PDB file of C-alpha atoms and ligand atoms in Angstrom:
ATOM      1  CA  MET I   1      76.177  56.040 162.099  1.00 84.00           C
ATOM      2  CA  GLY I   2      73.920  53.013 161.596  1.00 92.00           C
ATOM      3  CA  TRP I   3      73.951  49.689 163.413  1.00 97.00           C
ATOM      4  CA  GLU I   4      76.744  48.481 161.114  1.00 94.00           C
ATOM      5  CA  GLY I   5      79.007  50.995 162.870  1.00 95.00           C
ATOM      6  CA  ALA I   6      78.105  49.832 166.371  1.00 96.00           C
ATOM      7  CA  ARG I   7      80.661  47.900 168.423  1.00 96.00           C
ATOM      8  CA  ALA I   8      80.251  44.201 169.254  1.00 95.00           C
ATOM      9  CA  VAL I   9      78.995  45.171 172.713  1.00 97.00           C
ATOM     10  CA  GLU I  10      77.222  48.462 173.408  1.00 98.00           C
ATOM     11  CA  ILE I  11      75.914  49.854 176.681  1.00 98.00           C
ATOM     12  CA  GLU I  12      73.048  52.162 175.733  1.00 98.00           C
ATOM     13  CA  PRO I  13      72.036  54.846 178.219  1.00 98.00           C
ATOM     14  CA  SER I  14      68.218  55.044 178.231  1.00 98.00           C
ATOM     15  CA  LEU I  15      67.423  58.745 178.208  1.00 98.00           C
ATOM     16  CA  TYR I  16      63.967  58.137 179.681  1.00 98.00           C
ATOM     17  CA  ALA I  17      65.713  57.899 183.059  1.00 98.00           C
ATOM     18  CA  ALA I  18      67.799  61.070 182.598  1.00 98.00           C
ATOM     19  CA  ASP I  19      67.368  64.417 184.330  1.00 98.00           C
ATOM     20  CA  PHE I  20      65.393  66.276 181.648  1.00 98.00           C
ATOM     21  CA  ALA I  21      66.322  69.668 183.075  1.00 98.00           C
ATOM     22  CA  ARG I  22      69.927  68.851 182.143  1.00 98.00           C
ATOM     23  CA  LEU I  23      69.449  66.495 179.215  1.00 98.00           C
ATOM     24  CA  GLY I  24      72.117  67.907 176.887  1.00 98.00           C
ATOM     25  CA  ASP I  25      74.735  67.878 179.653  1.00 98.00           C
ATOM     26  CA  GLU I  26      73.852  64.294 180.592  1.00 98.00           C
ATOM     27  CA  VAL I  27      74.262  63.177 176.968  1.00 98.00           C
ATOM     28  CA  THR I  28      77.558  65.033 176.587  1.00 98.00           C
ATOM     29  CA  ALA I  29      78.997  63.537 179.792  1.00 98.00           C
ATOM     30  CA  LEU I  30      78.133  60.037 178.548  1.00 98.00           C
ATOM     31  CA  LEU I  31      79.576  60.727 175.085  1.00 98.00           C
ATOM     32  CA  ASP I  32      82.767  61.814 176.864  1.00 98.00           C
ATOM     33  CA  ALA I  33      82.700  58.528 178.810  1.00 98.00           C
ATOM     34  CA  GLY I  34      82.542  56.605 175.526  1.00 98.00           C
ATOM     35  CA  ALA I  35      78.824  55.948 174.983  1.00 98.00           C
ATOM     36  CA  ARG I  36      77.902  55.973 171.295  1.00 98.00           C
ATOM     37  CA  VAL I  37      74.429  54.430 171.215  1.00 98.00           C
ATOM     38  CA  PHE I  38      71.641  56.202 173.110  1.00 98.00           C
ATOM     39  CA  HIS I  39      68.252  54.617 173.722  1.00 98.00           C
ATOM     40  CA  PHE I  40      65.240  56.921 173.346  1.00 98.00           C
ATOM     41  CA  ASP I  41      61.848  55.651 174.577  1.00 98.00           C
ATOM     42  CA  VAL I  42      58.780  56.922 172.782  1.00 98.00           C
ATOM     43  CA  GLY I  43      55.572  55.939 174.637  1.00 98.00           C
ATOM     44  CA  ASP I  44      52.149  56.934 173.287  1.00 98.00           C
ATOM     45  CA  GLY I  45      49.884  56.443 176.309  1.00 98.00           C
ATOM     46  CA  HIS I  46      48.184  53.518 174.501  1.00 98.00           C
ATOM     47  CA  PHE I  47      50.626  50.672 173.879  1.00 98.00           C
ATOM     48  CA  VAL I  48      52.127  51.688 177.207  1.00 98.00           C
ATOM     49  CA  GLU I  49      50.413  53.653 179.935  1.00 98.00           C
ATOM     50  CA  PRO I  50      52.626  56.741 179.989  1.00 98.00           C
ATOM     51  CA  ILE I  51      53.272  59.364 177.343  1.00 98.00           C
ATOM     52  CA  THR I  52      57.049  59.665 177.430  1.00 98.00           C
ATOM     53  CA  ILE I  53      59.270  61.631 175.048  1.00 98.00           C
ATOM     54  CA  GLY I  54      59.049  62.133 171.311  1.00 98.00           C
ATOM     55  CA  PRO I  55      60.353  63.952 168.229  1.00 98.00           C
ATOM     56  CA  VAL I  56      60.454  67.406 169.823  1.00 98.00           C
ATOM     57  CA  VAL I  57      62.978  66.237 172.415  1.00 98.00           C
ATOM     58  CA  LEU I  58      64.754  64.000 169.891  1.00 98.00           C
ATOM     59  CA  ARG I  59      65.389  67.014 167.662  1.00 98.00           C
ATOM     60  CA  ALA I  60      67.349  68.661 170.479  1.00 98.00           C
ATOM     61  CA  ILE I  61      69.437  65.612 171.340  1.00 98.00           C
ATOM     62  CA  ALA I  62      70.123  63.825 168.034  1.00 98.00           C
ATOM     63  CA  PRO I  63      72.622  66.432 166.723  1.00 98.00           C
ATOM     64  CA  LEU I  64      74.763  66.093 169.870  1.00 98.00           C
ATOM     65  CA  VAL I  65      75.008  62.346 169.271  1.00 98.00           C
ATOM     66  CA  SER I  66      75.416  62.573 165.478  1.00 98.00           C
ATOM     67  CA  GLU I  67      78.303  65.014 165.652  1.00 98.00           C
ATOM     68  CA  ARG I  68      80.240  62.533 167.804  1.00 98.00           C
ATOM     69  CA  GLY I  69      79.560  59.658 165.385  1.00 97.00           C
ATOM     70  CA  GLY I  70      76.864  58.072 167.555  1.00 98.00           C
ATOM     71  CA  LEU I  71      73.384  56.685 167.044  1.00 98.00           C
ATOM     72  CA  VAL I  72      69.999  57.344 168.647  1.00 98.00           C
ATOM     73  CA  ASP I  73      68.053  54.104 168.909  1.00 98.00           C
ATOM     74  CA  CYS I  74      64.346  54.983 169.217  1.00 98.00           C
ATOM     75  CA  HIS I  75      62.245  52.394 171.035  1.00 99.00           C
ATOM     76  CA  LEU I  76      58.701  52.940 169.798  1.00 98.00           C
ATOM     77  CA  MET I  77      56.372  51.756 172.563  1.00 98.00           C
ATOM     78  CA  VAL I  78      53.424  52.801 170.444  1.00 98.00           C
ATOM     79  CA  GLU I  79      50.348  51.204 168.904  1.00 98.00           C
ATOM     80  CA  ASP I  80      50.911  52.505 165.383  1.00 98.00           C
ATOM     81  CA  PRO I  81      54.628  52.998 164.729  1.00 98.00           C
ATOM     82  CA  ARG I  82      54.014  53.918 161.090  1.00 98.00           C
ATOM     83  CA  ARG I  83      52.382  57.161 162.190  1.00 98.00           C
ATOM     84  CA  HIS I  84      55.530  58.259 163.972  1.00 98.00           C
ATOM     85  CA  ILE I  85      58.343  57.079 161.702  1.00 98.00           C
ATOM     86  CA  PRO I  86      58.431  60.154 159.412  1.00 98.00           C
ATOM     87  CA  GLN I  87      58.701  62.505 162.405  1.00 98.00           C
ATOM     88  CA  ILE I  88      61.385  60.372 164.066  1.00 98.00           C
ATOM     89  CA  ALA I  89      63.433  60.461 160.858  1.00 98.00           C
ATOM     90  CA  GLY I  90      62.835  64.200 160.453  1.00 98.00           C
ATOM     91  CA  ALA I  91      63.998  64.816 164.028  1.00 98.00           C
ATOM     92  CA  GLY I  92      67.338  63.097 163.359  1.00 98.00           C
ATOM     93  CA  GLY I  93      66.712  59.642 164.832  1.00 98.00           C
ATOM     94  CA  HIS I  94      68.924  56.892 163.421  1.00 98.00           C
ATOM     95  CA  SER I  95      66.951  53.718 164.104  1.00 98.00           C
ATOM     96  CA  VAL I  96      63.477  52.647 165.227  1.00 98.00           C
ATOM     97  CA  THR I  97      62.607  49.546 167.210  1.00 98.00           C
ATOM     98  CA  PHE I  98      58.912  48.679 167.188  1.00 98.00           C
ATOM     99  CA  HIS I  99      56.977  45.847 168.830  1.00 98.00           C
ATOM    100  CA  VAL I 100      55.912  42.668 167.037  1.00 98.00           C
ATOM    101  CA  GLU I 101      52.745  42.721 169.187  1.00 98.00           C
ATOM    102  CA  VAL I 102      51.298  45.623 167.167  1.00 98.00           C
ATOM    103  CA  GLY I 103      51.467  43.774 163.826  1.00 96.00           C
ATOM    104  CA  ALA I 104      52.283  45.046 160.312  1.00 97.00           C
ATOM    105  CA  VAL I 105      55.944  44.281 160.973  1.00 98.00           C
ATOM    106  CA  GLU I 106      56.942  43.991 157.307  1.00 98.00           C
ATOM    107  CA  GLN I 107      55.241  47.218 156.295  1.00 98.00           C
ATOM    108  CA  THR I 108      56.672  49.089 159.268  1.00 98.00           C
ATOM    109  CA  ALA I 109      60.187  47.835 158.560  1.00 98.00           C
ATOM    110  CA  ALA I 110      59.850  48.862 154.906  1.00 98.00           C
ATOM    111  CA  LEU I 111      58.641  52.346 155.863  1.00 98.00           C
ATOM    112  CA  ALA I 112      61.548  52.776 158.278  1.00 98.00           C
ATOM    113  CA  ARG I 113      64.036  51.742 155.575  1.00 98.00           C
ATOM    114  CA  GLU I 114      62.426  54.191 153.122  1.00 98.00           C
ATOM    115  CA  HIS I 115      63.158  56.912 155.656  1.00 98.00           C
ATOM    116  CA  GLY I 116      66.773  55.803 155.970  1.00 98.00           C
ATOM    117  CA  LEU I 117      66.335  54.407 159.480  1.00 98.00           C
ATOM    118  CA  GLY I 118      67.796  51.300 161.037  1.00 98.00           C
ATOM    119  CA  VAL I 119      65.251  48.709 162.134  1.00 98.00           C
ATOM    120  CA  GLY I 120      64.700  46.780 165.338  1.00 98.00           C
ATOM    121  CA  VAL I 121      61.940  44.399 166.368  1.00 98.00           C
ATOM    122  CA  ALA I 122      60.992  44.184 170.040  1.00 98.00           C
ATOM    123  CA  PHE I 123      58.971  41.645 171.979  1.00 98.00           C
ATOM    124  CA  ASN I 124      57.395  41.632 175.419  1.00 98.00           C
ATOM    125  CA  PRO I 125      57.950  39.129 178.242  1.00 98.00           C
ATOM    126  CA  ASP I 126      54.777  37.164 177.426  1.00 98.00           C
ATOM    127  CA  THR I 127      55.308  37.007 173.645  1.00 98.00           C
ATOM    128  CA  PRO I 128      56.781  33.719 172.354  1.00 98.00           C
ATOM    129  CA  VAL I 129      60.460  34.089 171.477  1.00 98.00           C
ATOM    130  CA  ALA I 130      59.820  32.261 168.192  1.00 98.00           C
ATOM    131  CA  THR I 131      57.371  35.007 167.094  1.00 97.00           C
ATOM    132  CA  ALA I 132      60.108  37.603 167.399  1.00 97.00           C
ATOM    133  CA  ALA I 133      62.708  35.364 165.801  1.00 98.00           C
ATOM    134  CA  GLU I 134      60.480  34.997 162.720  1.00 97.00           C
ATOM    135  CA  ALA I 135      60.494  38.781 162.259  1.00 98.00           C
ATOM    136  CA  ALA I 136      64.177  39.270 162.996  1.00 97.00           C
ATOM    137  CA  HIS I 137      65.326  38.779 159.397  1.00 97.00           C
ATOM    138  CA  LEU I 138      63.696  42.149 158.630  1.00 98.00           C
ATOM    139  CA  ALA I 139      65.695  43.904 161.312  1.00 98.00           C
ATOM    140  CA  ASP I 140      69.189  44.997 162.334  1.00 98.00           C
ATOM    141  CA  ILE I 141      68.508  44.241 165.992  1.00 98.00           C
ATOM    142  CA  CYS I 142      66.090  42.137 168.008  1.00 98.00           C
ATOM    143  CA  LEU I 143      65.023  43.492 171.424  1.00 98.00           C
ATOM    144  CA  CYS I 144      64.092  41.055 174.168  1.00 98.00           C
ATOM    145  CA  MET I 145      62.254  43.021 176.858  1.00 98.00           C
ATOM    146  CA  SER I 146      63.317  42.052 180.364  1.00 99.00           C
ATOM    147  CA  ILE I 147      60.487  44.113 181.917  1.00 98.00           C
ATOM    148  CA  TYR I 148      56.963  44.975 180.799  1.00 98.00           C
ATOM    149  CA  PRO I 149      57.544  48.223 178.902  1.00 98.00           C
ATOM    150  CA  GLY I 150      56.356  51.535 180.253  1.00 98.00           C
ATOM    151  CA  TYR I 151      58.596  52.700 183.041  1.00 98.00           C
ATOM    152  CA  SER I 152      62.257  52.889 184.007  1.00 98.00           C
ATOM    153  CA  GLY I 153      63.314  51.503 187.346  1.00 98.00           C
ATOM    154  CA  GLN I 154      61.524  48.138 187.276  1.00 98.00           C
ATOM    155  CA  ALA I 155      63.226  44.925 188.396  1.00 98.00           C
ATOM    156  CA  PHE I 156      64.801  42.623 185.790  1.00 98.00           C
ATOM    157  CA  LEU I 157      62.559  39.607 185.106  1.00 98.00           C
ATOM    158  CA  PRO I 158      64.778  36.533 185.607  1.00 98.00           C
ATOM    159  CA  GLN I 159      63.017  34.519 182.877  1.00 98.00           C
ATOM    160  CA  ALA I 160      64.604  36.933 180.383  1.00 98.00           C
ATOM    161  CA  LEU I 161      67.889  35.004 180.703  1.00 98.00           C
ATOM    162  CA  GLY I 162      66.365  31.849 179.250  1.00 98.00           C
ATOM    163  CA  ARG I 163      64.517  33.869 176.610  1.00 98.00           C
ATOM    164  CA  VAL I 164      67.728  35.558 175.461  1.00 98.00           C
ATOM    165  CA  ARG I 165      69.429  32.151 175.312  1.00 98.00           C
ATOM    166  CA  GLU I 166      66.569  30.785 173.213  1.00 98.00           C
ATOM    167  CA  LEU I 167      66.692  33.805 170.900  1.00 98.00           C
ATOM    168  CA  ARG I 168      70.449  33.451 170.426  1.00 98.00           C
ATOM    169  CA  GLY I 169      69.936  29.812 169.530  1.00 98.00           C
ATOM    170  CA  LEU I 170      67.309  30.738 166.927  1.00 98.00           C
ATOM    171  CA  LEU I 171      69.156  33.713 165.407  1.00 98.00           C
ATOM    172  CA  GLY I 172      72.702  32.380 165.445  1.00 97.00           C
ATOM    173  CA  GLU I 173      76.036  34.015 166.189  1.00 95.00           C
ATOM    174  CA  GLY I 174      76.009  37.171 164.064  1.00 94.00           C
ATOM    175  CA  ALA I 175      72.707  38.632 165.294  1.00 98.00           C
ATOM    176  CA  ARG I 176      72.481  41.779 167.419  1.00 98.00           C
ATOM    177  CA  ILE I 177      70.396  40.959 170.481  1.00 98.00           C
ATOM    178  CA  GLN I 178      69.334  43.803 172.730  1.00 98.00           C
ATOM    179  CA  VAL I 179      67.976  43.594 176.265  1.00 98.00           C
ATOM    180  CA  ASP I 180      65.983  46.409 177.899  1.00 99.00           C
ATOM    181  CA  GLY I 181      64.835  46.646 181.499  1.00 98.00           C
ATOM    182  CA  GLY I 182      66.432  46.277 184.898  1.00 98.00           C
ATOM    183  CA  ILE I 183      70.003  45.952 183.608  1.00 98.00           C
ATOM    184  CA  GLY I 184      72.709  46.792 186.140  1.00 98.00           C
ATOM    185  CA  PRO I 185      76.231  45.760 187.112  1.00 98.00           C
ATOM    186  CA  GLU I 186      74.832  42.828 189.114  1.00 98.00           C
ATOM    187  CA  ASN I 187      73.218  41.082 186.131  1.00 98.00           C
ATOM    188  CA  ILE I 188      74.833  42.394 182.930  1.00 98.00           C
ATOM    189  CA  GLY I 189      77.495  39.650 182.900  1.00 98.00           C
ATOM    190  CA  ALA I 190      74.857  36.914 183.089  1.00 98.00           C
ATOM    191  CA  VAL I 191      72.751  38.573 180.393  1.00 98.00           C
ATOM    192  CA  ARG I 192      75.788  38.748 178.144  1.00 98.00           C
ATOM    193  CA  SER I 193      76.615  35.088 178.804  1.00 98.00           C
ATOM    194  CA  ALA I 194      73.032  34.239 177.841  1.00 98.00           C
ATOM    195  CA  GLY I 195      73.728  35.783 174.440  1.00 98.00           C
ATOM    196  CA  ALA I 196      72.848  39.484 174.446  1.00 98.00           C
ATOM    197  CA  ASN I 197      75.250  42.118 173.107  1.00 98.00           C
ATOM    198  CA  LEU I 198      73.295  45.411 173.315  1.00 98.00           C
ATOM    199  CA  PHE I 199      72.394  46.511 176.833  1.00 98.00           C
ATOM    200  CA  VAL I 200      69.924  49.295 177.542  1.00 99.00           C
ATOM    201  CA  ALA I 201      70.412  50.843 180.968  1.00 98.00           C
ATOM    202  CA  GLY I 202      68.284  53.627 182.437  1.00 98.00           C
ATOM    203  CA  SER I 203      68.141  53.910 186.192  1.00 98.00           C
ATOM    204  CA  SER I 204      71.420  52.063 186.799  1.00 98.00           C
ATOM    205  CA  ILE I 205      73.181  54.887 184.901  1.00 98.00           C
ATOM    206  CA  PHE I 206      71.095  57.999 185.572  1.00 98.00           C
ATOM    207  CA  GLY I 207      70.113  57.021 189.098  1.00 98.00           C
ATOM    208  CA  ALA I 208      73.796  56.887 190.047  1.00 98.00           C
ATOM    209  CA  GLY I 209      75.548  59.920 191.510  1.00 94.00           C
ATOM    210  CA  ASP I 210      77.996  59.865 188.589  1.00 98.00           C
ATOM    211  CA  PRO I 211      76.355  58.528 185.393  1.00 98.00           C
ATOM    212  CA  ALA I 212      79.642  58.472 183.471  1.00 98.00           C
ATOM    213  CA  ALA I 213      81.257  56.310 186.168  1.00 98.00           C
ATOM    214  CA  ALA I 214      78.172  54.051 186.212  1.00 98.00           C
ATOM    215  CA  PHE I 215      78.447  53.662 182.430  1.00 98.00           C
ATOM    216  CA  ARG I 216      82.117  52.624 182.706  1.00 98.00           C
ATOM    217  CA  GLU I 217      81.270  50.236 185.518  1.00 98.00           C
ATOM    218  CA  LEU I 218      78.652  48.548 183.299  1.00 98.00           C
ATOM    219  CA  GLU I 219      81.251  48.239 180.523  1.00 98.00           C
ATOM    220  CA  ARG I 220      83.627  46.532 182.953  1.00 98.00           C
ATOM    221  CA  ALA I 221      80.922  44.262 184.333  1.00 98.00           C
ATOM    222  CA  ALA I 222      79.837  43.261 180.807  1.00 97.00           C
ATOM    223  CA  GLY I 223      83.418  42.072 180.282  1.00 90.00           C
TER     224      GLY I 223
HETATM  225  C1  DX5 J 301      60.868  51.177 179.716  1.00 61.31           C
HETATM  226  C2  DX5 J 301      61.908  51.442 178.666  1.00 61.31           C
HETATM  227  C3  DX5 J 301      63.289  51.259 179.127  1.00 61.31           C
HETATM  228  C4  DX5 J 301      63.655  51.959 180.421  1.00 61.31           C
HETATM  229  C5  DX5 J 301      64.717  51.120 181.041  1.00 61.31           C
HETATM  230  O1  DX5 J 301      59.747  50.642 179.186  1.00 61.31           O
HETATM  231  O2  DX5 J 301      61.719  50.650 177.507  1.00 61.31           O
HETATM  232  O3  DX5 J 301      64.225  51.608 178.095  1.00 61.31           O
HETATM  233  O4  DX5 J 301      64.080  53.287 180.304  1.00 61.31           O
HETATM  234  O5  DX5 J 301      64.981  51.593 182.301  1.00 61.31           O
HETATM  235  P1  DX5 J 301      65.721  50.712 183.408  1.00 61.31           P
HETATM  236  O6  DX5 J 301      67.086  50.390 182.878  1.00 61.31           O
HETATM  237  O7  DX5 J 301      65.715  51.574 184.606  1.00 61.31           O
HETATM  238  O8  DX5 J 301      64.899  49.451 183.582  1.00 61.31           O
HETATM  239 ZN1   ZN J 302      63.261  51.065 175.992  1.00 61.31          ZN
END
């Protein structure tokens, strides 16, 4: 599936927060609960401090998602996304979201398309919303970070609400606007009202005793 097959609202479990000793089981339980878009955070130790997960892990997980008609949305928190795109495609990823802060947005989007991948553009909390909006015509989704990228489990930055609202105003009704960082049942309704429709959730799903129940709770709270 590509982004065209995604529903109007998607809750995306962020696998970075999963129990890696049981990763396949975690993915399967969430597929059974109805999740179809999984968020996969690739961090290179440069653009963000930590080295996270990459193509080797993606190769194990992508088939589980593909066979159920789902999509793995790869968030490239890396300095040079072009270096990684061929491996992400080869490992079965469906879409890459890279940061406008690293530049070469047009070339990176073109390379991703050549590899048959969906495209997202992401921007950090201190990047002007207008900078991201200018790049959004190249992309299927636009990701407004609601934390500084790097780690799961950080608190939602409240200024993200106004930034999502501004982005929605600039992109118009049809755009897919994603929010990543600190999303939970207590704020997802407000983030949706501000104009987002794709919600990445790591610790609020995998930190719960029952991730499938936490996923369904987020769906309810999103309305
Ligand atoms: C962190 C990643 C996020 C992270 C979100 O930089 O981009 O996707 O896993 O985790 P939570 O939902 O716990 O903030
Ligand atoms: Zn992410």
